[in-house]
C-alpha cells in the first residue's frame, strides 16, 4: 500500500510537470521577451529595485523560475519538489507591496528561495532528506529558519535535492544521489542539453560535464548556479555547504554553530549541524543570513549563538574595501600543497597578491601545531557522529505527526524492503548500520569528543588568537573539518575555473561570531576579482 502511495505521488508530480511544462516554458520565454529586466543572475538588491520600479512582480519572478525548473531539472536534478503554493505566495507578496505593508519593500520580501530537503515545512510539501522512507511523513511545525523566512516575506519555491540523509547513509553513494531525487549533476551540463536539443556543435563549456557536484547540499548549489532560483538554504555538518559551493561556483556561508536554528532540520549531530545560505553573491548571502539568524526556543544552541548577531545586522559589512587592514593567515601545509608551477598554484599566488593589494596583511607560512593529527581526528569525529546521529534521528522521527518510520532501525528495515528504490545493492547503508550498533554516548564517544575539543583548542583557536587573525584563507573546502568540529564559520567565494573548466573556490574561515569580518573579507575579494560566471557555453 505504501509503495502504491509513493508511485501515485511520483506519477502525480510527473503529470503535474508535463501538464504545466508547455505553459511554463511559454511564460519563461515571455518573461525574457516582455520584461526589460534580466532575471538571470539578478541579485536580491536588483530584484527589489525592479519590484519598486514596477518592472517586475513576484508572480512573474516565480513563474520564470518554475519555467526554468521544468525546463532544466530533468537534466540537473537540482530540485526535488516544487511548492504548489508558490504562485499564491507570490500574489500575496505583490499585494502587500501594492498596499505598502510593513517590510514589503526590502530584504527577502517577495524573493523565491529553495530549501534543502532536510529542512521541514508545515505545508503541502514533503521533508524527506531525499529518502522514500519519509515520503508522506508530516512534520509538527515549520523549521526555525523557515518561520523566520516566512516572517521576512520570502517565497518558499520548493525543496532542493541533496545527498540522501545528508550523505550519512552510505560511504559508497556518490555526492548528490538520493532515492527520491536521483543523481544531482553539476549545473553546466546545461551545455550538453542545449547541444542535444538545438543541434549546436559540440563546444567546450566552462564547467566539466562529468564534474562532481559535491554534497550534501548539492541541489541548493546546483539550482542557484543554474538560475533556477534566486537564493537557497543548505546545511552543513562537515563541508556540506562549503564543498558544493566551491564545486558549483557560488557563495556558501556556513555560520557559527547556533547562529541559525537547527530545529526542524533532519539532523546528523547537534554538535556540528548548521544551516546557512547558498547564493550567487556575498551580498545575497548577507541578506539571507540577516533573515534567518537569531534565537529559537526549539534550539537551545541559538541562545548563545544569537548573542553574536551585530546591532544593525550583516548587510552593513558589505564594504568594497573590506580587506583593508585585515590580518589573513596562510597555512601552507596541508592546505596549499599544489604542484609547484601548476595552474592552481599560480592562480592562488595571484589571489594572495590581490588580497595584499586590497590592503590586507597576509601572514604566510603559518603552522597549526597539531595539524598532523587532522586525518586521525576524522576518526574521532566519525566515532562521535555515529552515536550522536542515532540519538538525534530517533528523536526527530518520534516527533513527527505521522511517519512510515519511527526509528533508525525502521529506516534500515525500510531500505532493505525497498532496496531497488533506495539502491541498497549498489550503495549500501554502512553508516546507518554502524550508527544503529551504537548505544548512546559511552566512554569511547566521550573520549572522541574530548579529543575533538583539544584538537580545536590547541590547533585552530591557538593559530587565530596568537596571530590575531581575522580569517584563515584556504583553497576549496579543505579547511571544513577544522571549522566543523569547533563550530566555526566559513564562507566560500568563487575563485577559479581550473584548466579543464572545473570551478574551484576560496574559503575564509574564522572564530565563532566572526561573520562580520568574514563578510567584509569575502565581499572585498569578490568585488576585486569578480570571478563567477553564469552557466554558458563558448564557441
Short mmCIF file of C-alpha atoms in Angstrom, two decimals:
data_model
loop_
_atom_site.label_atom_id
_atom_site.label_comp_id
_atom_site.label_asym_id
_atom_site.label_seq_id
_atom_site.Cartn_x
_atom_site.Cartn_y
_atom_site.Cartn_z
CA UNK A 1 0.00 0.00 0.00
CA UNK A 2 2.81 2.37 0.90
CA UNK A 3 4.54 1.57 -2.41
CA UNK A 4 1.31 2.37 -4.24
CA UNK A 5 1.08 5.75 -2.48
CA UNK A 6 4.67 6.53 -3.39
CA UNK A 7 4.14 5.56 -7.00
CA UNK A 8 0.95 7.65 -7.12
CA UNK A 9 2.74 10.66 -5.65
CA UNK A 10 5.58 10.31 -8.14
CA UNK A 11 3.16 9.92 -11.05
CA UNK A 12 1.15 12.94 -9.89
CA UNK A 13 4.27 15.08 -9.77
CA UNK A 14 5.30 13.80 -13.20
CA UNK A 15 1.86 14.58 -14.68
CA UNK A 16 1.93 18.00 -12.99
CA UNK A 17 5.31 18.67 -14.60
CA UNK A 18 4.23 17.57 -18.08
CA UNK A 19 0.90 19.39 -18.00
CA UNK A 20 2.49 22.63 -16.88
CA UNK A 21 5.65 22.37 -18.96
CA UNK A 22 4.38 23.98 -22.21
CA UNK A 23 2.73 26.80 -20.26
CA UNK A 24 5.74 27.41 -18.06
CA UNK A 25 8.15 27.34 -20.98
CA UNK A 26 5.98 29.94 -22.70
CA UNK A 27 5.91 32.01 -19.52
CA UNK A 28 9.70 31.79 -19.23
CA UNK A 29 10.22 32.88 -22.83
CA UNK A 30 7.57 35.59 -22.48
CA UNK A 31 9.22 36.88 -19.33
CA UNK A 32 12.51 37.31 -21.13
CA UNK A 33 10.88 38.89 -24.15
CA UNK A 34 8.47 41.29 -22.45
CA UNK A 35 10.39 42.45 -19.43
CA UNK A 36 13.49 44.53 -19.99
CA UNK A 37 14.65 43.46 -16.56
CA UNK A 38 17.07 40.49 -16.85
CA UNK A 39 16.15 37.91 -14.21
CA UNK A 40 19.10 35.57 -14.69
CA UNK A 41 21.96 36.41 -12.31
CA UNK A 42 19.83 39.12 -10.66
CA UNK A 43 20.71 39.79 -7.02
CA UNK A 44 18.23 40.41 -4.21
CA UNK A 45 19.02 44.13 -4.45
CA UNK A 46 18.37 44.04 -8.22
CA UNK A 47 15.05 42.25 -7.72
CA UNK A 48 13.88 44.62 -5.00
CA UNK A 49 14.69 47.60 -7.20
CA UNK A 50 12.76 46.03 -10.10
CA UNK A 51 9.78 45.49 -7.78
CA UNK A 52 9.94 49.11 -6.63
CA UNK A 53 10.14 50.42 -10.22
CA UNK A 54 7.24 48.19 -11.34
CA UNK A 55 9.48 46.36 -13.80
CA UNK A 56 8.78 43.00 -12.19
CA UNK A 57 6.30 41.28 -9.90
CA UNK A 58 6.89 38.37 -7.57
CA UNK A 59 4.40 36.33 -9.61
CA UNK A 60 6.40 36.91 -12.79
CA UNK A 61 9.59 36.02 -10.95
CA UNK A 62 8.15 32.79 -9.53
CA UNK A 63 6.66 31.80 -12.89
CA UNK A 64 10.03 32.40 -14.55
CA UNK A 65 11.83 30.16 -12.06
CA UNK A 66 9.15 27.46 -12.31
CA UNK A 67 9.59 27.52 -16.06
CA UNK A 68 13.35 27.15 -15.72
CA UNK A 69 12.95 24.28 -13.23
CA UNK A 70 10.64 22.35 -15.51
CA UNK A 71 12.88 23.03 -18.49
CA UNK A 72 16.22 22.13 -16.92
CA UNK A 73 15.52 19.96 -13.89
CA UNK A 74 15.10 16.72 -15.89
CA UNK A 75 18.78 17.16 -16.68
CA UNK A 76 20.13 18.73 -13.50
CA UNK A 77 18.03 17.07 -10.78
CA UNK A 78 18.65 20.10 -8.56
CA UNK A 79 15.05 20.42 -7.35
CA UNK A 80 13.28 17.52 -5.68
CA UNK A 81 9.86 19.16 -5.31
CA UNK A 82 8.16 22.46 -6.17
CA UNK A 83 5.76 24.21 -3.83
CA UNK A 84 2.19 24.16 -5.21
CA UNK A 85 1.53 27.32 -3.18
CA UNK A 86 4.47 29.30 -4.59
CA UNK A 87 2.37 31.34 -7.03
CA UNK A 88 -0.23 32.21 -4.38
CA UNK A 89 2.59 33.27 -2.04
CA UNK A 90 3.88 35.49 -4.84
CA UNK A 91 0.45 37.05 -5.32
CA UNK A 92 0.31 37.77 -1.58
CA UNK A 93 3.73 39.45 -1.75
CA UNK A 94 2.64 41.57 -4.72
CA UNK A 95 -0.49 42.67 -2.88
CA UNK A 96 1.48 43.57 0.25
CA UNK A 97 3.86 45.60 -1.87
CA UNK A 98 0.93 47.36 -3.57
CA UNK A 99 -0.60 48.44 -0.26
CA UNK A 100 2.85 49.25 1.14
CA UNK A 101 2.61 46.78 4.01
CA UNK A 102 5.36 47.00 6.61
CA UNK A 103 8.58 45.35 5.41
CA UNK A 104 7.31 44.78 1.87
CA UNK A 105 9.91 46.87 0.10
CA UNK A 106 13.12 45.35 1.43
CA UNK A 107 15.07 42.23 2.32
CA UNK A 108 13.70 38.88 1.23
CA UNK A 109 10.11 40.03 0.81
CA UNK A 110 8.75 38.53 -2.41
CA UNK A 111 12.04 36.70 -3.13
CA UNK A 112 11.84 32.97 -4.03
CA UNK A 113 14.08 30.61 -2.06
CA UNK A 114 14.75 26.87 -2.28
CA UNK A 115 15.25 24.82 0.88
CA UNK A 116 17.39 21.73 1.12
CA UNK A 117 15.05 18.75 1.53
CA UNK A 118 16.06 18.15 5.13
CA UNK A 119 14.51 21.47 6.27
CA UNK A 120 10.93 20.99 7.47
CA UNK A 121 7.98 22.93 6.08
CA UNK A 122 4.50 22.53 7.52
CA UNK A 123 2.72 22.83 4.19
CA UNK A 124 1.87 20.71 1.14
CA UNK A 125 5.50 19.73 0.55
CA UNK A 126 7.41 16.73 1.83
CA UNK A 127 10.52 16.81 4.01
CA UNK A 128 12.41 13.59 3.33
CA UNK A 129 16.21 14.07 3.24
CA UNK A 130 15.87 12.54 -0.23
CA UNK A 131 14.61 9.21 1.13
CA UNK A 132 11.42 7.38 0.18
CA UNK A 133 11.23 6.27 3.81
CA UNK A 134 9.98 9.74 4.81
CA UNK A 135 7.72 10.39 1.82
CA UNK A 136 4.29 11.27 3.18
CA UNK A 137 5.52 11.98 6.70
CA UNK A 138 4.05 15.05 8.41
CA UNK A 139 6.22 17.42 10.41
CA UNK A 140 4.87 19.07 13.59
CA UNK A 141 5.85 22.60 12.55
CA UNK A 142 7.99 24.69 10.22
CA UNK A 143 11.73 24.54 10.87
CA UNK A 144 13.01 27.52 12.86
CA UNK A 145 14.69 29.09 9.82
CA UNK A 146 11.50 28.65 7.77
CA UNK A 147 9.50 30.54 10.41
CA UNK A 148 11.94 33.43 10.02
CA UNK A 149 11.86 33.27 6.21
CA UNK A 150 8.06 33.43 6.17
CA UNK A 151 8.15 36.35 8.61
CA UNK A 152 10.54 38.14 6.24
CA UNK A 153 8.08 37.60 3.36
CA UNK A 154 10.22 35.14 1.39
CA UNK A 155 8.51 32.78 -1.05
CA UNK A 156 9.27 29.10 -0.45
CA UNK A 157 9.70 27.93 -4.04
CA UNK A 158 10.39 24.28 -3.28
CA UNK A 159 12.84 21.74 -1.93
CA UNK A 160 16.33 21.20 -3.30
CA UNK A 161 17.79 17.75 -3.81
CA UNK A 162 20.69 16.53 -1.68
CA UNK A 163 22.96 13.63 -0.97
CA UNK A 164 20.48 11.33 0.77
CA UNK A 165 20.32 11.72 4.56
CA UNK A 166 22.92 14.49 4.11
CA UNK A 167 25.42 11.89 2.90
CA UNK A 168 25.24 9.95 6.15
CA UNK A 169 23.60 6.76 4.89
CA UNK A 170 26.44 5.30 2.89
CA UNK A 171 30.13 5.85 2.27
CA UNK A 172 29.72 4.46 -1.25
CA UNK A 173 26.96 6.69 -2.62
CA UNK A 174 28.11 9.48 -4.95
CA UNK A 175 27.63 13.12 -3.97
CA UNK A 176 24.19 14.37 -4.92
CA UNK A 177 22.50 10.97 -5.04
CA UNK A 178 19.20 10.33 -3.30
CA UNK A 179 16.46 7.78 -3.84
CA UNK A 180 13.84 10.46 -4.46
CA UNK A 181 15.97 12.95 -6.32
CA UNK A 182 18.18 10.74 -8.45
CA UNK A 183 21.71 11.93 -9.18
CA UNK A 184 22.33 15.65 -9.00
CA UNK A 185 24.61 16.98 -11.67
CA UNK A 186 26.90 19.95 -12.00
CA UNK A 187 24.79 22.76 -13.32
CA UNK A 188 26.68 23.42 -16.50
CA UNK A 189 25.73 20.11 -18.03
CA UNK A 190 23.18 22.57 -19.38
CA UNK A 191 25.60 22.93 -22.27
CA UNK A 192 25.28 19.31 -23.41
CA UNK A 193 21.49 19.62 -23.04
CA UNK A 194 21.47 22.60 -25.39
CA UNK A 195 23.70 20.73 -27.82
CA UNK A 196 21.23 17.81 -27.95
CA UNK A 197 18.07 19.94 -28.14
CA UNK A 198 19.22 22.59 -30.55
CA UNK A 199 21.77 20.62 -32.60
CA UNK A 200 24.50 23.04 -31.63
CA UNK A 201 28.07 21.98 -32.40
CA UNK A 202 29.90 20.32 -29.54
CA UNK A 203 31.64 23.09 -27.67
CA UNK A 204 33.98 23.44 -24.68
CA UNK A 205 31.92 24.72 -21.78
CA UNK A 206 33.39 26.43 -18.73
CA UNK A 207 32.40 23.62 -16.36
CA UNK A 208 33.38 19.96 -16.67
CA UNK A 209 30.45 17.85 -17.88
CA UNK A 210 31.28 14.97 -15.56
CA UNK A 211 32.35 17.04 -12.56
CA UNK A 212 31.31 16.01 -9.06
CA UNK A 213 28.64 18.44 -7.74
CA UNK A 214 29.81 17.63 -4.21
CA UNK A 215 27.41 17.42 -1.29
CA UNK A 216 25.45 17.14 0.65
CA UNK A 217 23.75 20.45 -0.25
CA UNK A 218 24.17 19.61 -3.93
CA UNK A 219 20.78 20.72 -5.20
CA UNK A 220 20.90 24.01 -3.31
CA UNK A 221 24.16 24.92 -5.05
CA UNK A 222 23.24 23.49 -8.48
CA UNK A 223 19.91 25.35 -8.54
CA UNK A 224 21.39 28.71 -7.60
CA UNK A 225 24.26 28.32 -10.07
CA UNK A 226 21.87 27.45 -12.92
CA UNK A 227 19.48 30.31 -12.08
CA UNK A 228 16.60 28.03 -11.11
CA UNK A 229 16.05 30.24 -8.05
CA UNK A 230 17.27 33.48 -6.54
CA UNK A 231 18.80 32.05 -3.35
CA UNK A 232 18.76 28.83 -1.35
CA UNK A 233 19.46 27.29 2.04
CA UNK A 234 21.83 24.40 2.67
CA UNK A 235 23.02 22.62 5.79
CA UNK A 236 26.48 21.59 6.87
CA UNK A 237 27.88 19.10 9.34
CA UNK A 238 31.31 18.94 7.73
CA UNK A 239 31.77 20.51 4.29
CA UNK A 240 28.18 20.22 3.03
CA UNK A 241 27.79 23.93 2.25
CA UNK A 242 31.41 24.83 1.51
CA UNK A 243 32.14 21.94 -0.85
CA UNK A 244 29.15 22.17 -3.24
CA UNK A 245 29.53 25.95 -3.26
CA UNK A 246 33.15 25.55 -4.36
CA UNK A 247 32.24 22.95 -6.99
CA UNK A 248 29.36 24.96 -8.48
CA UNK A 249 30.90 28.46 -8.46
CA UNK A 250 28.57 30.01 -5.90
CA UNK A 251 28.86 31.65 -2.49
CA UNK A 252 28.16 29.43 0.51
CA UNK A 253 28.18 30.60 4.12
CA UNK A 254 28.43 28.08 6.95
CA UNK A 255 27.51 30.06 10.09
CA UNK A 256 28.76 29.81 13.65
CA UNK A 257 27.06 26.91 15.43
CA UNK A 258 23.80 28.19 16.91
CA UNK A 259 23.69 31.45 14.96
CA UNK A 260 20.87 29.88 12.93
CA UNK A 261 18.33 27.42 14.29
CA UNK A 262 18.55 23.70 13.50
CA UNK A 263 15.09 22.97 14.94
CA UNK A 264 13.02 21.08 12.38
CA UNK A 265 16.09 20.10 10.35
CA UNK A 266 16.68 16.38 9.84
CA UNK A 267 19.85 16.02 11.92
CA UNK A 268 23.22 14.33 11.88
CA UNK A 269 24.60 15.81 15.11
CA UNK A 270 23.57 18.91 17.07
CA UNK A 271 27.25 19.32 17.98
CA UNK A 272 28.13 20.28 14.39
CA UNK A 273 24.97 20.85 12.31
CA UNK A 274 24.46 24.34 10.89
CA UNK A 275 22.05 25.99 8.41
CA UNK A 276 23.30 28.64 6.00
CA UNK A 277 22.74 30.46 2.70
CA UNK A 278 23.94 29.40 -0.73
CA UNK A 279 23.74 32.28 -3.20
CA UNK A 280 25.41 33.74 -6.27
CA UNK A 281 26.89 36.73 -4.42
CA UNK A 282 28.25 37.58 -1.00
CA UNK A 283 25.67 40.36 -0.69
CA UNK A 284 22.81 37.90 -1.17
CA UNK A 285 24.33 35.62 1.48
CA UNK A 286 24.31 38.57 3.92
CA UNK A 287 20.66 39.34 3.13
CA UNK A 288 19.65 35.73 3.77
CA UNK A 289 21.73 35.50 6.95
CA UNK A 290 20.00 38.63 8.26
CA UNK A 291 16.66 36.90 7.75
CA UNK A 292 17.44 33.51 9.32
CA UNK A 293 19.85 34.30 12.18
CA UNK A 294 18.50 34.56 15.69
CA UNK A 295 17.04 32.89 18.75
CA UNK A 296 14.63 29.95 18.50
CA UNK A 297 13.34 28.38 21.71
CA UNK A 298 13.23 24.99 19.94
CA UNK A 299 17.05 25.08 19.56
CA UNK A 300 18.93 25.83 22.82
CA UNK A 301 22.18 26.50 20.93
CA UNK A 302 20.66 29.68 19.48
CA UNK A 303 20.55 31.24 22.95
CA UNK A 304 24.33 31.62 22.87
CA UNK A 305 24.63 31.84 19.09
CA UNK A 306 22.23 34.76 18.75
CA UNK A 307 24.46 36.86 21.01
CA UNK A 308 26.91 37.10 18.11
CA UNK A 309 24.43 38.97 15.89
CA UNK A 310 25.70 42.55 15.43
CA UNK A 311 23.40 45.51 16.00
CA UNK A 312 22.14 46.54 12.57
CA UNK A 313 22.60 43.07 11.05
CA UNK A 314 25.04 41.78 8.46
CA UNK A 315 24.35 43.89 5.35
CA UNK A 316 26.36 46.76 6.85
CA UNK A 317 29.55 44.73 6.38
CA UNK A 318 29.27 44.67 2.58
CA UNK A 319 32.12 47.11 2.17
CA UNK A 320 34.02 47.31 -1.14
CA UNK A 321 37.25 47.95 0.76
CA UNK A 322 36.56 45.38 3.45
CA UNK A 323 40.01 43.82 3.03
CA UNK A 324 41.82 46.93 4.17
CA UNK A 325 43.66 46.29 7.43
CA UNK A 326 42.53 42.67 7.77
CA UNK A 327 45.02 40.10 9.08
CA UNK A 328 44.75 36.97 6.94
CA UNK A 329 46.61 33.76 7.72
CA UNK A 330 48.04 31.22 5.28
CA UNK A 331 48.86 27.68 6.39
CA UNK A 332 50.73 26.03 3.52
CA UNK A 333 50.75 22.53 5.00
CA UNK A 334 48.40 20.82 4.24
CA UNK A 335 46.13 23.34 2.51
CA UNK A 336 48.32 24.74 -0.27
CA UNK A 337 50.14 21.59 -1.34
CA UNK A 338 49.77 22.32 -5.05
CA UNK A 339 52.39 21.14 -7.52
CA UNK A 340 54.89 23.95 -7.92
CA UNK A 341 54.09 25.95 -11.03
CA UNK A 342 50.70 24.27 -11.51
CA UNK A 343 47.80 26.43 -12.77
CA UNK A 344 46.08 26.28 -9.36
CA UNK A 345 49.28 27.31 -7.59
CA UNK A 346 49.64 30.27 -9.95
CA UNK A 347 46.01 31.33 -9.51
CA UNK A 348 46.18 31.27 -5.74
CA UNK A 349 49.53 33.08 -5.77
CA UNK A 350 47.78 35.78 -7.78
CA UNK A 351 44.84 35.82 -5.35
CA UNK A 352 47.17 36.29 -2.39
CA UNK A 353 48.71 39.23 -4.23
CA UNK A 354 45.23 40.65 -4.78
CA UNK A 355 44.48 40.38 -1.06
CA UNK A 356 47.66 42.34 -0.33
CA UNK A 357 46.91 44.95 -2.98
CA UNK A 358 43.48 45.49 -1.45
CA UNK A 359 45.09 46.36 1.88
CA UNK A 360 45.12 43.07 3.77
CA UNK A 361 48.13 41.93 5.78
CA UNK A 362 48.75 38.39 4.52
CA UNK A 363 50.72 36.42 7.11
CA UNK A 364 52.19 33.49 5.19
CA UNK A 365 53.81 30.19 6.17
CA UNK A 366 51.96 29.82 9.46
CA UNK A 367 51.67 26.41 11.09
CA UNK A 368 48.95 24.69 13.08
CA UNK A 369 50.72 22.81 15.87
CA UNK A 370 48.61 19.67 15.76
CA UNK A 371 47.79 19.67 12.05
CA UNK A 372 49.42 16.25 11.57
CA UNK A 373 46.56 14.76 13.58
CA UNK A 374 43.93 16.21 11.21
CA UNK A 375 43.36 12.92 9.44
CA UNK A 376 43.29 10.85 12.62
CA UNK A 377 40.88 13.34 14.17
CA UNK A 378 38.45 12.40 11.42
CA UNK A 379 38.12 9.01 13.13
CA UNK A 380 37.16 10.71 16.40
CA UNK A 381 34.69 12.87 14.50
CA UNK A 382 33.04 9.80 12.97
CA UNK A 383 33.01 7.90 16.29
CA UNK A 384 31.12 10.75 17.94
CA UNK A 385 28.83 11.41 14.99
CA UNK A 386 27.62 7.82 14.65
CA UNK A 387 26.33 7.73 18.22
CA UNK A 388 25.00 11.28 18.08
CA UNK A 389 23.18 10.59 14.82
CA UNK A 390 21.29 7.61 16.22
CA UNK A 391 20.12 9.66 19.20
CA UNK A 392 19.23 12.72 17.11
CA UNK A 393 17.46 10.94 14.25
CA UNK A 394 15.41 8.77 16.61
CA UNK A 395 14.29 11.90 18.46
CA UNK A 396 13.40 13.64 15.17
CA UNK A 397 11.40 10.66 13.84
CA UNK A 398 9.46 10.19 17.08
CA UNK A 399 8.33 13.83 16.99
CA UNK A 400 6.75 13.56 13.51
CA UNK A 401 2.96 13.76 13.44
CA UNK A 402 2.77 10.82 11.05
CA UNK A 403 5.59 8.82 9.51
CA UNK A 404 6.16 5.42 7.87
CA UNK A 405 9.27 5.05 10.08
CA UNK A 406 9.86 5.98 13.73
CA UNK A 407 13.47 4.95 14.35
CA UNK A 408 16.78 4.42 12.62
CA UNK A 409 16.18 0.68 12.85
CA UNK A 410 12.92 1.09 10.94
CA UNK A 411 14.62 3.22 8.27
CA UNK A 412 17.21 0.46 7.80
CA UNK A 413 14.41 -2.12 7.50
CA UNK A 414 12.56 0.09 5.00
CA UNK A 415 15.69 0.40 2.86
CA UNK A 416 16.15 -3.36 2.84
CA UNK A 417 12.49 -3.93 1.91
CA UNK A 418 12.56 -1.35 -0.89
CA UNK A 419 16.18 -1.86 -1.89
CA UNK A 420 15.50 -1.16 -5.58
CA UNK A 421 14.06 2.28 -4.83
CA UNK A 422 16.91 3.15 -2.48
CA UNK A 423 19.66 1.39 -4.48
CA UNK A 424 20.84 -0.54 -1.45
CA UNK A 425 22.59 -3.20 -3.56
CA UNK A 426 24.58 -0.51 -5.34
CA UNK A 427 25.45 1.79 -2.42
CA UNK A 428 24.52 0.02 0.80
CA UNK A 429 23.85 1.78 4.11
CA UNK A 430 27.03 1.17 6.09
CA UNK A 431 26.85 4.43 8.08
CA UNK A 432 23.32 3.58 9.18
CA UNK A 433 24.36 0.11 10.29
CA UNK A 434 27.34 1.45 12.24
CA UNK A 435 25.17 4.09 13.88
CA UNK A 436 22.46 1.58 14.83
CA UNK A 437 25.12 -0.56 16.55
CA UNK A 438 25.97 2.28 18.97
CA UNK A 439 24.44 2.54 22.43
CA UNK A 440 24.43 6.20 23.44
CA UNK A 441 27.40 8.35 24.42
CA UNK A 442 29.74 5.93 26.19
CA UNK A 443 33.41 6.06 27.18
CA UNK A 444 34.61 5.73 23.59
CA UNK A 445 32.40 8.55 22.35
CA UNK A 446 33.25 10.82 25.30
CA UNK A 447 36.96 10.29 24.68
CA UNK A 448 36.48 11.12 20.99
CA UNK A 449 34.64 14.35 21.82
CA UNK A 450 37.38 15.36 24.27
CA UNK A 451 39.97 14.75 21.52
CA UNK A 452 37.98 16.97 19.16
CA UNK A 453 37.79 19.75 21.74
CA UNK A 454 41.54 19.54 22.44
CA UNK A 455 42.29 19.49 18.71
CA UNK A 456 40.24 22.67 18.29
CA UNK A 457 41.67 24.44 21.33
CA UNK A 458 45.32 23.63 20.63
CA UNK A 459 45.07 24.00 16.87
CA UNK A 460 42.76 26.41 15.07
CA UNK A 461 41.89 28.56 18.07
CA UNK A 462 45.53 28.98 19.07
CA UNK A 463 46.52 29.82 15.49
CA UNK A 464 43.86 32.51 15.23
CA UNK A 465 44.38 34.12 18.64
CA UNK A 466 48.20 34.06 18.76
CA UNK A 467 48.46 35.66 15.32
CA UNK A 468 45.47 37.95 15.85
CA UNK A 469 43.97 36.74 12.59
CA UNK A 470 40.68 37.96 11.17
CA UNK A 471 40.46 34.95 8.87
CA UNK A 472 42.30 31.86 7.70
CA UNK A 473 42.49 31.64 3.90
CA UNK A 474 42.34 28.21 2.27
CA UNK A 475 41.58 26.82 -1.19
CA UNK A 476 38.37 24.89 -1.81
CA UNK A 477 36.78 23.27 1.21
CA UNK A 478 39.97 21.71 2.64
CA UNK A 479 39.50 23.50 5.96
CA UNK A 480 35.96 22.21 6.53
CA UNK A 481 36.82 19.69 9.29
CA UNK A 482 38.69 22.31 11.35
CA UNK A 483 35.66 24.59 11.15
CA UNK A 484 33.14 21.77 11.66
CA UNK A 485 34.46 20.21 14.85
CA UNK A 486 34.81 23.62 16.53
CA UNK A 487 31.51 25.11 15.37
CA UNK A 488 33.34 27.89 13.50
CA UNK A 489 32.04 29.86 10.50
CA UNK A 490 33.39 29.86 6.96
CA UNK A 491 32.44 31.37 3.61
CA UNK A 492 33.28 30.15 0.11
CA UNK A 493 33.66 32.55 -2.81
CA UNK A 494 34.25 31.54 -6.46
CA UNK A 495 37.99 31.73 -7.15
CA UNK A 496 38.94 29.99 -10.38
CA UNK A 497 37.94 27.72 -13.22
CA UNK A 498 40.70 25.12 -13.44
CA UNK A 499 42.38 24.07 -16.66
CA UNK A 500 39.57 21.67 -17.51
CA UNK A 501 36.94 24.25 -16.59
CA UNK A 502 36.04 22.84 -13.17
CA UNK A 503 35.04 25.54 -10.65
CA UNK A 504 37.06 25.94 -7.50
CA UNK A 505 36.51 28.28 -4.57
CA UNK A 506 38.45 30.13 -1.91
CA UNK A 507 37.38 29.85 1.73
CA UNK A 508 37.68 32.37 4.54
CA UNK A 509 37.25 30.84 8.00
CA UNK A 510 37.22 32.46 11.42
CA UNK A 511 36.45 32.12 15.10
CA UNK A 512 32.90 31.95 16.46
CA UNK A 513 30.90 35.07 15.77
CA UNK A 514 33.36 36.40 13.18
CA UNK A 515 30.77 36.55 10.35
CA UNK A 516 31.05 40.38 10.13
CA UNK A 517 34.77 40.19 9.39
CA UNK A 518 34.35 37.19 7.08
CA UNK A 519 31.70 39.05 5.09
CA UNK A 520 33.97 42.09 4.79
CA UNK A 521 36.85 39.92 3.58
CA UNK A 522 34.72 37.81 1.22
CA UNK A 523 32.92 40.83 -0.24
CA UNK A 524 36.20 42.69 -0.72
CA UNK A 525 37.71 39.70 -2.51
CA UNK A 526 34.60 39.17 -4.64
CA UNK A 527 34.47 42.81 -5.74
CA UNK A 528 38.19 42.88 -6.51
CA UNK A 529 38.13 39.71 -8.61
CA UNK A 530 34.57 39.13 -9.93
CA UNK A 531 35.40 35.53 -10.83
CA UNK A 532 31.93 33.99 -11.05
CA UNK A 533 30.33 33.50 -14.43
CA UNK A 534 26.88 32.01 -15.07
CA UNK A 535 26.19 28.72 -16.85
CA UNK A 536 27.03 29.30 -20.52
CA UNK A 537 28.94 27.88 -23.47
CA UNK A 538 31.75 29.23 -25.63
CA UNK A 539 32.30 28.86 -29.37
#
